[in-house]
Amino acid sequence: MSDHDSKSVDIEMEKTVEVVSGEVSDYEKKEPVDYSHKPVDNRPLHKRILGYFWDSAGSEDPLERAFINRLDAGVLIYSTLSYFVKSVDQSSIYNAYVSGMQKDLQLYGNEYNLFGTFFNVGSISMAIPMQMVTFKFRPSLVVPTCELFWTLFTFMIPLCKTVKAVYAFRFLIGASQAICYPVFAMMISSWYKPSEMAKRMLIYDGSWAIASICSGYIMAGIYATMDGLDGVPAWKWMFLINGIMSFPVAILGFFAIPDFPNNTRALYLTPAMKELAIKRMEEIGRVGRQKMTLKRLYKFLLDWRLYAFSFPYAVFVLNGSGYMNLWLQDLGTYSTEMINILPTITNVIGFVMAYVYGVISDMYYCRWQLFLVACLFTIVGNLMLAIWDIGFSAKFAAYILPGFGTPYWGLLMSWAEDVMYDDAELRGFFPAFANAFYYAMGAWIPNVVFPTEDAPAFKPTHGYWVAFAVMVPITATIPMIYFAQKIQLKRRGLKLNYYNIPVPIEFYSQLRYTLDLDSATKNLQSELNGESLEVEQGIESMQAVFETKEKPNLHY
């Protein structure tokens, strides 16, 4: 080897050792391990294809594959079942209204919206207090207990003789279910990696769409076959069946909810899987649970991220597509069964799109970009309804179109959980706060903007125009949140990597350099015409430096 070639090798060695042995920021005691750009996927083609559709199907690690499958069976399936049953209970009141309840209880005012108002007030009153309870006690005890209470209150509605009694139980149902969405959202973000989370979050969030579908078909079936059975009207049978569905799901929760990686007692996870769960969260730098104090709560309330994500989350309570059944009823040409069934088309589209958005979001890590796409469908649908005089087909499409944007809540939640990577309790507090904000708006805005007596056009209040006018500027703030996050990270010496995980800027450069080391070495060996002894010795020296380098301690 010539002197020139030897000097080139020495220079490459010095550069490599200098970069690898550089100081790494110990920001919040985490060590990001993800590359700054997409790593090469060396899995077989069929594994990669399967992995796009479901992560565990494409995993080559038997332990991780078994772990994800069991986690899905516990966390995902149970949380989806629970949210499904809750959503059926929640939406049944509206199906019951157009299926005999209105006539039986003489409801000819704004009761349709007031049912939602009392439910929302109950949710507002307990959303944050119950979330604080889960910071102290295990969710595997608190959530199923609340589910048992809402099952009891659901059974009580058919016994109501007056609308005031229905209002009271709607309030109690709202209060007892307030804990579920925030806790399950926090658990999903505490167990799954960014490449796995959006699909689960959107499937979980989208289960309400399936619940609305089933609620419509169940009500239609009950009305056709059980109306008047044993002297009980169909709408009362609906609530009795809902209660029967809810009870076994509540009992299952005591065994299925795994709590969190650092304190799980789930029987379906082996000790090795529990260790793997902690390791997976350490690898992505996601901070685990810490002691909750009033000082930390005060800090949450001053965190800009809490409000930046809560406003877009809550504003879509103005979505006017939820009044399709009142429009169909007003036409006078459809049977009660069809009035319950036709609006489910929107929900079918919403659930399918939830999975599609989830796959794309996890594959390309594009949370906020897809959120904007989802919002666009809802905005266009509300604009068409605001114009109103557009013909039957166009109006039908206007009610259906927001179904393509239904997953916006799940997309926003996935993005928010990524941005709040540095605080597990904030990740749990955010959905509770956002839900309370959503229900606070839902408690009065529909009564003012969409009063039942003005349905279905809501022309006196310009309801659809109000929805359109509010959604457009709120949606426009989404890119501002993204850039605000980047500015904050830059001030902290961090940068988003390919997986949208914040890493120290100097570590970002280091990873990019070391990732390209293999290809650079091969090129250098080729230039030296196969005389690679010095190169191999240099690489071994570099690897020794890297392997012995002191790493920061990780705490989950």
Coordinates of C-alpha atoms in Angstrom, one line a residue:
M1 CA 0.0 0.0 0.0
S2 CA 1.3 3.4 -0.9
D3 CA 2.0 6.2 1.6
H4 CA -0.8 8.2 0.1
D5 CA -3.3 5.3 0.6
S6 CA -2.0 4.8 4.2
K7 CA -2.6 8.5 5.0
S8 CA -6.1 8.3 3.5
V9 CA -6.9 5.3 5.8
D10 CA -5.5 7.2 8.8
I11 CA -7.6 10.3 8.0
E12 CA -10.7 8.2 7.7
M13 CA -9.9 6.4 11.0
E14 CA -9.4 9.7 12.8
K15 CA -12.6 11.2 11.5
T16 CA -14.6 8.1 12.5
V17 CA -13.1 7.8 16.0
E18 CA -13.6 11.5 16.5
V19 CA -17.3 11.3 15.6
V20 CA -18.0 8.1 17.5
S21 CA -16.2 9.2 20.7
G22 CA -17.9 12.7 20.7
E23 CA -20.0 13.7 23.7
V24 CA -23.6 12.7 23.5
S25 CA -26.3 14.9 25.0
D26 CA -27.9 13.2 28.0
Y27 CA -31.2 15.1 27.6
E28 CA -33.7 13.7 30.1
K29 CA -31.6 10.5 30.5
K30 CA -32.6 9.0 27.2
E31 CA -30.6 7.4 24.4
P32 CA -32.3 7.5 21.0
V33 CA -31.3 4.5 18.9
D34 CA -33.1 5.3 15.7
Y35 CA -31.2 6.5 12.6
S36 CA -31.6 10.0 11.3
H37 CA -33.1 8.6 8.0
K38 CA -34.9 5.5 7.0
P39 CA -32.7 2.4 7.6
V40 CA -32.3 -0.3 5.1
D41 CA -35.0 -3.0 5.5
N42 CA -33.3 -6.4 5.0
R43 CA -36.3 -8.5 5.7
P44 CA -37.6 -10.8 3.0
L45 CA -40.2 -9.3 0.7
H46 CA -43.1 -11.2 2.0
K47 CA -42.2 -10.1 5.6
R48 CA -42.1 -6.5 4.5
I49 CA -45.4 -6.6 2.8
L50 CA -47.1 -8.3 5.8
G51 CA -45.4 -5.8 8.1
Y52 CA -47.1 -3.0 6.3
F53 CA -50.5 -4.4 7.1
W54 CA -49.7 -5.5 10.6
D55 CA -46.4 -5.2 12.5
S56 CA -46.3 -8.5 14.2
A57 CA -46.9 -10.4 11.0
G58 CA -43.7 -8.9 9.6
S59 CA -41.5 -9.3 12.7
E60 CA -38.6 -11.7 12.5
D61 CA -38.0 -11.8 16.3
P62 CA -40.1 -14.7 17.7
L63 CA -40.3 -13.1 21.2
E64 CA -41.3 -9.7 19.9
R65 CA -43.8 -11.2 17.5
A66 CA -45.4 -13.2 20.4
F67 CA -45.3 -10.2 22.7
I68 CA -47.1 -7.9 20.2
N69 CA -49.7 -10.5 19.5
R70 CA -50.5 -11.0 23.1
L71 CA -50.5 -7.2 23.7
D72 CA -52.9 -6.8 20.9
A73 CA -55.2 -9.5 22.4
G74 CA -55.1 -7.7 25.7
V75 CA -54.8 -4.0 25.2
L76 CA -56.1 -3.5 21.7
I77 CA -59.0 -6.0 21.6
Y78 CA -60.2 -5.2 25.1
S79 CA -60.0 -1.4 24.7
T80 CA -61.7 -1.6 21.3
L81 CA -64.5 -3.8 22.8
S82 CA -64.9 -1.4 25.8
Y83 CA -65.1 1.7 23.6
F84 CA -67.4 -0.1 21.2
V85 CA -69.9 -1.0 24.0
K86 CA -69.6 2.5 25.4
S87 CA -70.3 4.0 22.0
V88 CA -73.3 1.7 21.4
D89 CA -74.7 2.9 24.8
Q90 CA -74.0 6.5 23.9
S91 CA -75.5 6.5 20.4
S92 CA -78.5 4.3 21.2
I93 CA -80.3 7.3 22.7
Y94 CA -80.5 8.9 19.3
N95 CA -81.7 5.7 17.6
A96 CA -84.3 5.3 20.3
Y97 CA -85.4 8.9 19.8
V98 CA -86.5 8.2 16.2
S99 CA -87.8 4.7 17.0
G100 CA -90.7 5.4 19.4
M101 CA -89.1 7.1 22.4
Q102 CA -90.1 10.6 21.1
K103 CA -93.7 9.6 21.0
D104 CA -93.8 7.6 24.2
L105 CA -92.2 10.3 26.3
Q106 CA -93.8 13.2 24.4
L107 CA -90.5 14.8 23.3
Y108 CA -91.3 17.6 21.0
G109 CA -88.8 20.2 22.1
N110 CA -85.0 20.2 22.1
E111 CA -84.7 17.0 24.0
Y112 CA -82.7 15.3 21.2
N113 CA -79.8 17.7 21.9
L114 CA -80.3 17.8 25.6
F115 CA -79.7 14.1 25.9
G116 CA -76.2 14.9 24.6
T117 CA -75.9 17.9 26.8
F118 CA -76.5 16.0 30.1
F119 CA -74.1 13.2 28.9
N120 CA -71.5 15.8 28.1
V121 CA -71.9 17.6 31.5
G122 CA -71.3 14.3 33.2
S123 CA -68.2 13.7 31.2
I124 CA -66.9 17.2 31.9
S125 CA -67.4 16.8 35.6
M126 CA -65.4 13.6 35.9
A127 CA -62.9 13.5 33.0
I128 CA -60.0 15.1 34.8
P129 CA -60.7 13.9 38.3
M130 CA -61.0 10.2 37.2
Q131 CA -57.7 10.6 35.2
M132 CA -56.0 11.8 38.4
V133 CA -57.4 8.7 40.2
T134 CA -55.6 6.5 37.6
F135 CA -52.3 8.2 38.4
K136 CA -52.7 6.9 41.9
F137 CA -54.5 3.5 41.4
R138 CA -54.2 0.9 38.7
P139 CA -56.4 1.4 35.6
S140 CA -57.1 -2.4 35.7
L141 CA -59.1 -1.7 38.8
V142 CA -60.6 1.7 38.2
V143 CA -61.7 1.3 34.5
P144 CA -63.7 -1.9 34.9
T145 CA -65.4 -0.6 38.1
C146 CA -66.6 2.5 36.1
E147 CA -67.8 0.2 33.4
L148 CA -69.9 -1.7 35.9
F149 CA -71.5 1.5 37.0
W150 CA -72.4 2.6 33.4
T151 CA -73.8 -0.8 32.8
L152 CA -76.1 -0.4 35.8
F153 CA -77.2 3.1 34.6
T154 CA -77.9 1.8 31.1
F155 CA -80.3 -0.8 32.6
M156 CA -82.1 2.0 34.4
I157 CA -83.1 4.1 31.3
P158 CA -86.0 1.8 30.2
L159 CA -87.5 2.3 33.7
C160 CA -87.7 6.0 33.3
K161 CA -91.2 7.5 33.0
T162 CA -90.2 11.1 32.4
V163 CA -87.6 12.8 30.4
K164 CA -86.0 14.3 33.5
A165 CA -85.2 10.8 34.8
V166 CA -83.6 10.1 31.4
Y167 CA -81.5 13.3 31.7
A168 CA -80.3 12.1 35.2
F169 CA -79.1 8.7 34.0
R170 CA -77.5 10.3 30.9
F171 CA -75.5 12.5 33.2
L172 CA -74.4 9.4 35.3
I173 CA -73.5 7.4 32.2
G174 CA -71.4 10.3 30.9
A175 CA -69.6 10.6 34.3
S176 CA -68.8 6.9 34.6
Q177 CA -67.5 6.6 31.0
A178 CA -65.3 9.7 31.1
I179 CA -62.2 7.8 32.2
C180 CA -62.2 5.2 29.4
Y181 CA -60.9 7.1 26.3
P182 CA -58.1 9.0 28.1
V183 CA -56.8 5.9 29.9
F184 CA -56.8 3.6 26.8
A185 CA -55.1 6.3 24.7
M186 CA -52.4 6.6 27.4
M187 CA -51.9 2.9 27.5
I188 CA -51.6 2.5 23.8
S189 CA -48.9 5.2 23.7
S190 CA -47.1 3.5 26.7
W191 CA -46.8 0.1 25.1
Y192 CA -46.4 0.6 21.3
K193 CA -43.6 2.1 19.2
P194 CA -44.3 5.0 16.8
S195 CA -44.3 2.6 13.9
E196 CA -47.1 0.6 15.6
M197 CA -49.1 3.2 17.4
A198 CA -51.3 5.0 14.8
K199 CA -52.9 1.8 13.5
R200 CA -53.9 0.8 17.0
M201 CA -55.0 4.3 18.0
L202 CA -57.1 4.7 14.9
I203 CA -58.7 1.2 15.2
Y204 CA -59.4 1.9 18.8
D205 CA -60.8 5.4 18.0
G206 CA -62.7 4.0 15.0
S207 CA -64.5 1.4 17.1
W208 CA -67.1 4.1 17.8
A209 CA -67.9 4.1 14.0
I210 CA -68.5 0.3 14.2
A211 CA -70.6 0.9 17.3
S212 CA -72.8 3.4 15.5
I213 CA -73.2 0.9 12.6
C214 CA -74.2 -1.8 15.0
S215 CA -76.4 0.5 17.0
G216 CA -78.4 1.4 13.9
Y217 CA -78.7 -2.2 12.7
I218 CA -79.5 -3.5 16.2
M219 CA -82.2 -0.8 16.6
A220 CA -83.6 -1.6 13.2
G221 CA -83.7 -5.4 14.0
I222 CA -85.3 -4.8 17.4
Y223 CA -87.9 -2.5 16.0
A224 CA -88.8 -5.1 13.3
T225 CA -88.9 -8.1 15.6
M226 CA -89.3 -7.1 19.2
D227 CA -91.4 -4.0 19.2
G228 CA -94.3 -4.6 21.7
L229 CA -92.9 -8.0 22.8
D230 CA -94.2 -8.6 26.3
G231 CA -95.7 -5.1 26.2
V232 CA -92.2 -3.5 26.0
P233 CA -91.5 -1.0 23.1
A234 CA -88.5 -1.5 20.9
W235 CA -86.5 1.4 22.3
K236 CA -86.6 0.0 25.8
W237 CA -85.4 -3.4 24.5
M238 CA -82.4 -1.6 23.0
F239 CA -81.1 -0.3 26.3
L240 CA -81.7 -3.7 28.0
I241 CA -79.6 -5.4 25.3
N242 CA -76.9 -2.8 25.6
G243 CA -76.6 -3.5 29.3
I244 CA -76.4 -7.2 28.7
M245 CA -73.5 -6.5 26.2
S246 CA -71.7 -4.2 28.6
F247 CA -71.5 -6.5 31.7
P248 CA -69.2 -9.3 30.5
V249 CA -66.9 -6.6 28.9
A250 CA -66.6 -4.9 32.3
I251 CA -65.7 -8.1 34.0
L252 CA -63.1 -8.9 31.4
G253 CA -61.3 -5.6 32.1
F254 CA -60.1 -6.8 35.5
F255 CA -57.9 -9.4 33.7
A256 CA -57.2 -7.8 30.2
I257 CA -55.9 -4.4 31.2
P258 CA -52.1 -4.7 31.6
D259 CA -51.6 -1.2 33.3
F260 CA -48.1 0.0 32.2
P261 CA -44.8 -1.6 31.3
N262 CA -43.1 -0.7 34.6
N263 CA -45.9 -2.1 36.9
T264 CA -47.8 -4.6 34.8
R265 CA -49.2 -7.7 36.5
A266 CA -50.8 -9.1 33.3
L267 CA -50.9 -12.9 33.4
Y268 CA -50.7 -13.3 29.7
L269 CA -47.3 -11.7 29.5
T270 CA -44.2 -13.7 30.4
P271 CA -41.3 -12.2 32.5
A272 CA -39.2 -12.0 29.3
M273 CA -42.1 -10.1 27.6
K274 CA -42.3 -7.7 30.5
E275 CA -38.6 -6.9 30.2
L276 CA -39.0 -6.5 26.5
A277 CA -41.8 -4.0 27.0
I278 CA -39.6 -1.8 29.1
K279 CA -36.7 -2.1 26.7
R280 CA -38.8 -1.1 23.7
M281 CA -39.9 2.1 25.3
E282 CA -36.4 2.9 26.4
E283 CA -35.1 2.5 22.9
I284 CA -37.4 5.2 21.5
G285 CA -36.8 7.5 24.4
R286 CA -40.3 7.5 25.7
V287 CA -40.3 8.5 29.4
G288 CA -42.2 6.2 31.8
R289 CA -44.5 7.0 34.7
Q290 CA -43.5 9.3 37.5
K291 CA -45.0 10.4 40.8
M292 CA -47.9 12.8 40.2
T293 CA -47.9 16.0 42.2
L294 CA -49.7 19.3 42.3
K295 CA -46.6 21.0 41.0
R296 CA -46.5 18.8 37.9
L297 CA -50.3 19.4 37.4
Y298 CA -49.6 23.1 37.4
K299 CA -46.8 22.6 34.9
F300 CA -49.2 20.7 32.7
L301 CA -51.6 23.6 32.7
L302 CA -48.8 25.9 31.5
D303 CA -47.7 23.6 28.7
W304 CA -48.5 25.1 25.3
R305 CA -48.9 21.6 23.8
L306 CA -51.9 20.9 26.0
Y307 CA -53.9 23.7 24.4
A308 CA -52.5 23.5 20.9
F309 CA -53.8 20.0 20.5
S310 CA -57.0 20.4 22.6
F311 CA -58.5 23.2 20.4
P312 CA -58.5 21.2 17.1
Y313 CA -59.6 18.1 19.0
A314 CA -62.7 19.8 20.4
V315 CA -63.8 22.0 17.5
F316 CA -65.1 19.2 15.4
V317 CA -68.0 18.8 17.8
L318 CA -69.5 21.2 15.2
N319 CA -69.6 18.5 12.5
G320 CA -73.0 18.7 11.0
S321 CA -73.0 15.3 9.3
G322 CA -74.4 13.8 12.6
Y323 CA -77.9 15.0 11.8
M324 CA -78.5 12.8 8.8
N325 CA -81.2 10.8 10.6
L326 CA -83.2 13.9 11.3
W327 CA -83.0 14.9 7.5
L328 CA -84.2 11.4 6.5
Q329 CA -87.0 11.6 9.0
D330 CA -88.0 15.0 7.7
L331 CA -88.2 13.7 4.1
G332 CA -91.0 11.3 5.2
T333 CA -90.2 8.7 2.6
Y334 CA -88.1 6.3 4.6
S335 CA -89.2 3.6 7.1
T336 CA -87.9 3.7 10.7
E337 CA -85.5 0.8 9.9
M338 CA -84.0 2.7 6.9
I339 CA -83.7 5.9 9.0
N340 CA -81.5 3.9 11.4
I341 CA -79.5 2.1 8.7
L342 CA -78.7 4.7 6.0
P343 CA -76.5 6.9 8.3
T344 CA -74.3 3.9 9.0
I345 CA -72.7 4.3 5.6
T346 CA -70.7 7.2 7.0
N347 CA -69.5 5.0 9.8
V348 CA -68.5 2.1 7.5
I349 CA -66.4 4.5 5.5
G350 CA -65.0 6.0 8.7
F351 CA -63.8 2.6 10.1
V352 CA -62.2 1.5 6.8
M353 CA -60.4 4.9 6.4
A354 CA -59.2 4.6 10.0
Y355 CA -57.2 1.5 9.1
V356 CA -56.0 3.0 5.8
Y357 CA -54.8 6.2 7.5
G358 CA -53.2 4.2 10.3
V359 CA -51.2 2.1 7.9
I360 CA -50.0 5.1 5.9
S361 CA -49.2 7.1 9.1
D362 CA -47.1 4.3 10.6
M363 CA -45.4 3.6 7.3
Y364 CA -44.4 7.2 6.5
Y365 CA -44.7 8.8 10.0
C366 CA -46.9 11.5 8.6
R367 CA -49.3 12.3 11.4
W368 CA -50.2 16.0 10.9
Q369 CA -50.2 15.8 7.1
L370 CA -52.9 13.1 7.1
F371 CA -54.8 15.0 9.8
L372 CA -55.1 17.9 7.3
V373 CA -56.4 15.5 4.6
A374 CA -59.0 14.1 7.0
C375 CA -60.1 17.6 8.0
L376 CA -60.6 18.6 4.3
F377 CA -63.3 16.0 3.8
T378 CA -65.3 17.3 6.8
I379 CA -64.9 20.9 5.8
V380 CA -66.2 20.2 2.2
G381 CA -69.1 18.2 3.6
N382 CA -70.2 21.0 5.9
L383 CA -69.8 23.6 3.1
M384 CA -72.1 21.6 0.9
L385 CA -74.7 21.3 3.7
A386 CA -74.4 25.1 4.3
I387 CA -75.3 25.7 0.7
W388 CA -78.2 23.2 1.3
D389 CA -80.2 23.7 -2.0
I390 CA -78.0 21.3 -3.9
G391 CA -80.4 18.4 -4.7
F392 CA -81.0 15.1 -3.0
S393 CA -77.9 13.2 -4.3
A394 CA -75.5 16.0 -3.5
K395 CA -77.0 16.4 -0.1
F396 CA -76.7 12.7 0.6
A397 CA -73.1 12.8 -0.5
A398 CA -72.5 15.8 1.8
Y399 CA -73.6 13.8 4.8
I400 CA -71.5 10.8 3.7
L401 CA -68.3 12.7 2.8
P402 CA -67.2 13.5 6.4
G403 CA -66.9 9.7 6.8
F404 CA -63.6 9.9 4.9
G405 CA -62.4 12.3 7.6
T406 CA -63.7 10.4 10.6
P407 CA -60.3 9.3 11.8
Y408 CA -59.1 12.9 12.5
W409 CA -59.4 12.3 16.3
G410 CA -57.2 9.2 16.2
L411 CA -54.6 10.9 13.9
L412 CA -54.4 14.0 16.2
M413 CA -54.1 11.8 19.3
S414 CA -51.3 9.7 17.7
W415 CA -49.4 12.9 16.8
A416 CA -50.0 14.4 20.2
E417 CA -48.7 11.3 22.0
D418 CA -45.6 11.5 19.9
V419 CA -45.0 15.1 20.7
M420 CA -45.6 14.5 24.4
Y421 CA -43.0 11.7 24.5
D422 CA -41.2 13.3 27.5
D423 CA -44.0 12.9 30.1
A424 CA -46.2 9.8 30.5
E425 CA -48.6 11.6 32.8
L426 CA -49.0 14.5 30.3
R427 CA -49.8 11.9 27.7
G428 CA -52.6 10.7 29.9
F429 CA -53.7 14.1 31.1
F430 CA -54.1 15.5 27.5
P431 CA -56.9 13.2 26.3
A432 CA -58.7 13.8 29.6
F433 CA -58.4 17.5 29.2
A434 CA -59.2 17.5 25.5
N435 CA -62.2 15.3 26.1
A436 CA -63.5 17.6 28.9
F437 CA -63.0 20.5 26.5
Y438 CA -64.8 18.6 23.7
Y439 CA -67.7 17.8 26.0
A440 CA -67.8 21.3 27.4
M441 CA -68.3 22.6 23.8
G442 CA -70.8 19.8 23.1
A443 CA -72.8 20.7 26.2
W444 CA -74.1 23.9 24.7
I445 CA -73.0 24.5 21.1
P446 CA -75.3 22.0 19.4
N447 CA -78.3 23.5 21.3
V448 CA -77.4 27.0 20.0
V449 CA -76.1 26.1 16.5
F450 CA -78.1 23.0 15.7
P451 CA -81.4 23.3 17.6
T452 CA -83.6 20.3 16.9
E453 CA -86.7 22.4 16.1
D454 CA -84.8 23.9 13.2
A455 CA -83.6 20.6 11.7
P456 CA -82.6 19.5 9.2
A457 CA -81.5 22.8 7.4
F458 CA -80.8 24.8 10.6
K459 CA -81.3 28.0 8.5
P460 CA -82.3 30.3 11.3
T461 CA -79.0 29.7 13.1
H462 CA -76.9 29.2 10.0
G463 CA -75.6 26.0 11.7
Y464 CA -73.6 24.5 8.8
W465 CA -72.1 27.9 7.9
V466 CA -70.9 28.3 11.5
A467 CA -69.4 24.8 11.4
F468 CA -67.6 25.6 8.2
A469 CA -66.4 29.0 9.4
V470 CA -64.9 27.6 12.6
M471 CA -63.2 24.5 11.1
V472 CA -61.2 26.3 8.4
P473 CA -59.1 28.5 10.6
I474 CA -58.6 25.8 13.3
T475 CA -57.4 23.4 10.6
A476 CA -55.0 26.0 9.3
T477 CA -53.3 26.1 12.7
I478 CA -52.0 22.5 12.4
P479 CA -48.8 23.3 10.5
M480 CA -48.2 26.1 13.0
I481 CA -48.2 23.4 15.8
Y482 CA -45.6 21.4 13.8
F483 CA -43.3 24.3 13.4
A484 CA -43.7 25.4 17.0
Q485 CA -42.6 22.0 18.1
K486 CA -39.5 22.2 15.9
I487 CA -38.6 25.6 17.3
Q488 CA -39.0 24.2 20.9
L489 CA -36.8 21.2 20.1
K490 CA -34.1 23.3 18.5
R491 CA -33.9 25.4 21.7
R492 CA -33.5 22.2 23.7
G493 CA -30.7 21.0 21.3
L494 CA -32.9 18.3 19.8
K495 CA -34.1 17.4 16.3
L496 CA -36.8 15.1 15.0
N497 CA -35.4 12.0 13.3
Y498 CA -37.0 9.8 10.7
Y499 CA -39.4 8.3 13.2
N500 CA -40.4 11.7 14.6
I501 CA -38.5 10.9 17.8
P502 CA -36.6 13.9 19.2
V503 CA -32.8 13.2 19.4
P504 CA -29.9 15.4 20.4
I505 CA -28.6 17.2 17.3
E506 CA -25.0 16.0 17.8
F507 CA -26.2 12.4 18.2
Y508 CA -28.3 12.9 15.0
S509 CA -25.2 13.7 13.1
Q510 CA -23.3 10.8 14.7
L511 CA -25.9 8.3 13.8
R512 CA -26.0 9.4 10.2
Y513 CA -22.2 9.2 9.9
T514 CA -22.0 5.7 11.5
L515 CA -24.9 4.4 9.4
D516 CA -23.0 5.2 6.2
L517 CA -19.8 3.7 7.5
D518 CA -20.2 0.3 6.0
S519 CA -20.8 1.6 2.5
A520 CA -17.9 4.1 2.8
T521 CA -15.6 1.2 3.9
K522 CA -16.6 -0.9 1.0
N523 CA -15.9 2.0 -1.4
L524 CA -12.5 2.6 0.3
Q525 CA -11.6 -1.1 0.0
S526 CA -12.5 -1.1 -3.7
E527 CA -10.2 1.9 -4.3
L528 CA -7.4 0.1 -2.5
N529 CA -7.7 -2.8 -5.0
G530 CA -8.5 -5.3 -2.3
E531 CA -5.6 -4.4 0.1
S532 CA -7.9 -4.0 3.0
L533 CA -5.8 -5.2 6.0
E534 CA -5.2 -1.7 7.4
V535 CA -8.9 -0.8 6.8
E536 CA -10.1 -3.9 8.7
Q537 CA -7.8 -3.1 11.6
G538 CA -9.0 0.5 11.6
I539 CA -12.6 -0.6 11.7
E540 CA -11.9 -3.0 14.6
S541 CA -10.3 -0.1 16.5
M542 CA -13.2 2.2 15.8
Q543 CA -15.7 -0.5 16.9
A544 CA -13.8 -1.0 20.1
V545 CA -14.0 2.7 20.9
F546 CA -17.7 2.7 20.2
E547 CA -18.5 -0.4 22.2
T548 CA -16.6 0.8 25.3
K549 CA -18.0 4.2 25.2
E550 CA -20.0 5.0 28.3
K551 CA -23.7 5.2 27.6
P552 CA -26.2 7.2 29.7
N553 CA -28.3 5.3 32.1
L554 CA -31.9 4.6 31.0
H555 CA -34.9 4.8 33.4
Y556 CA -38.4 3.8 32.4

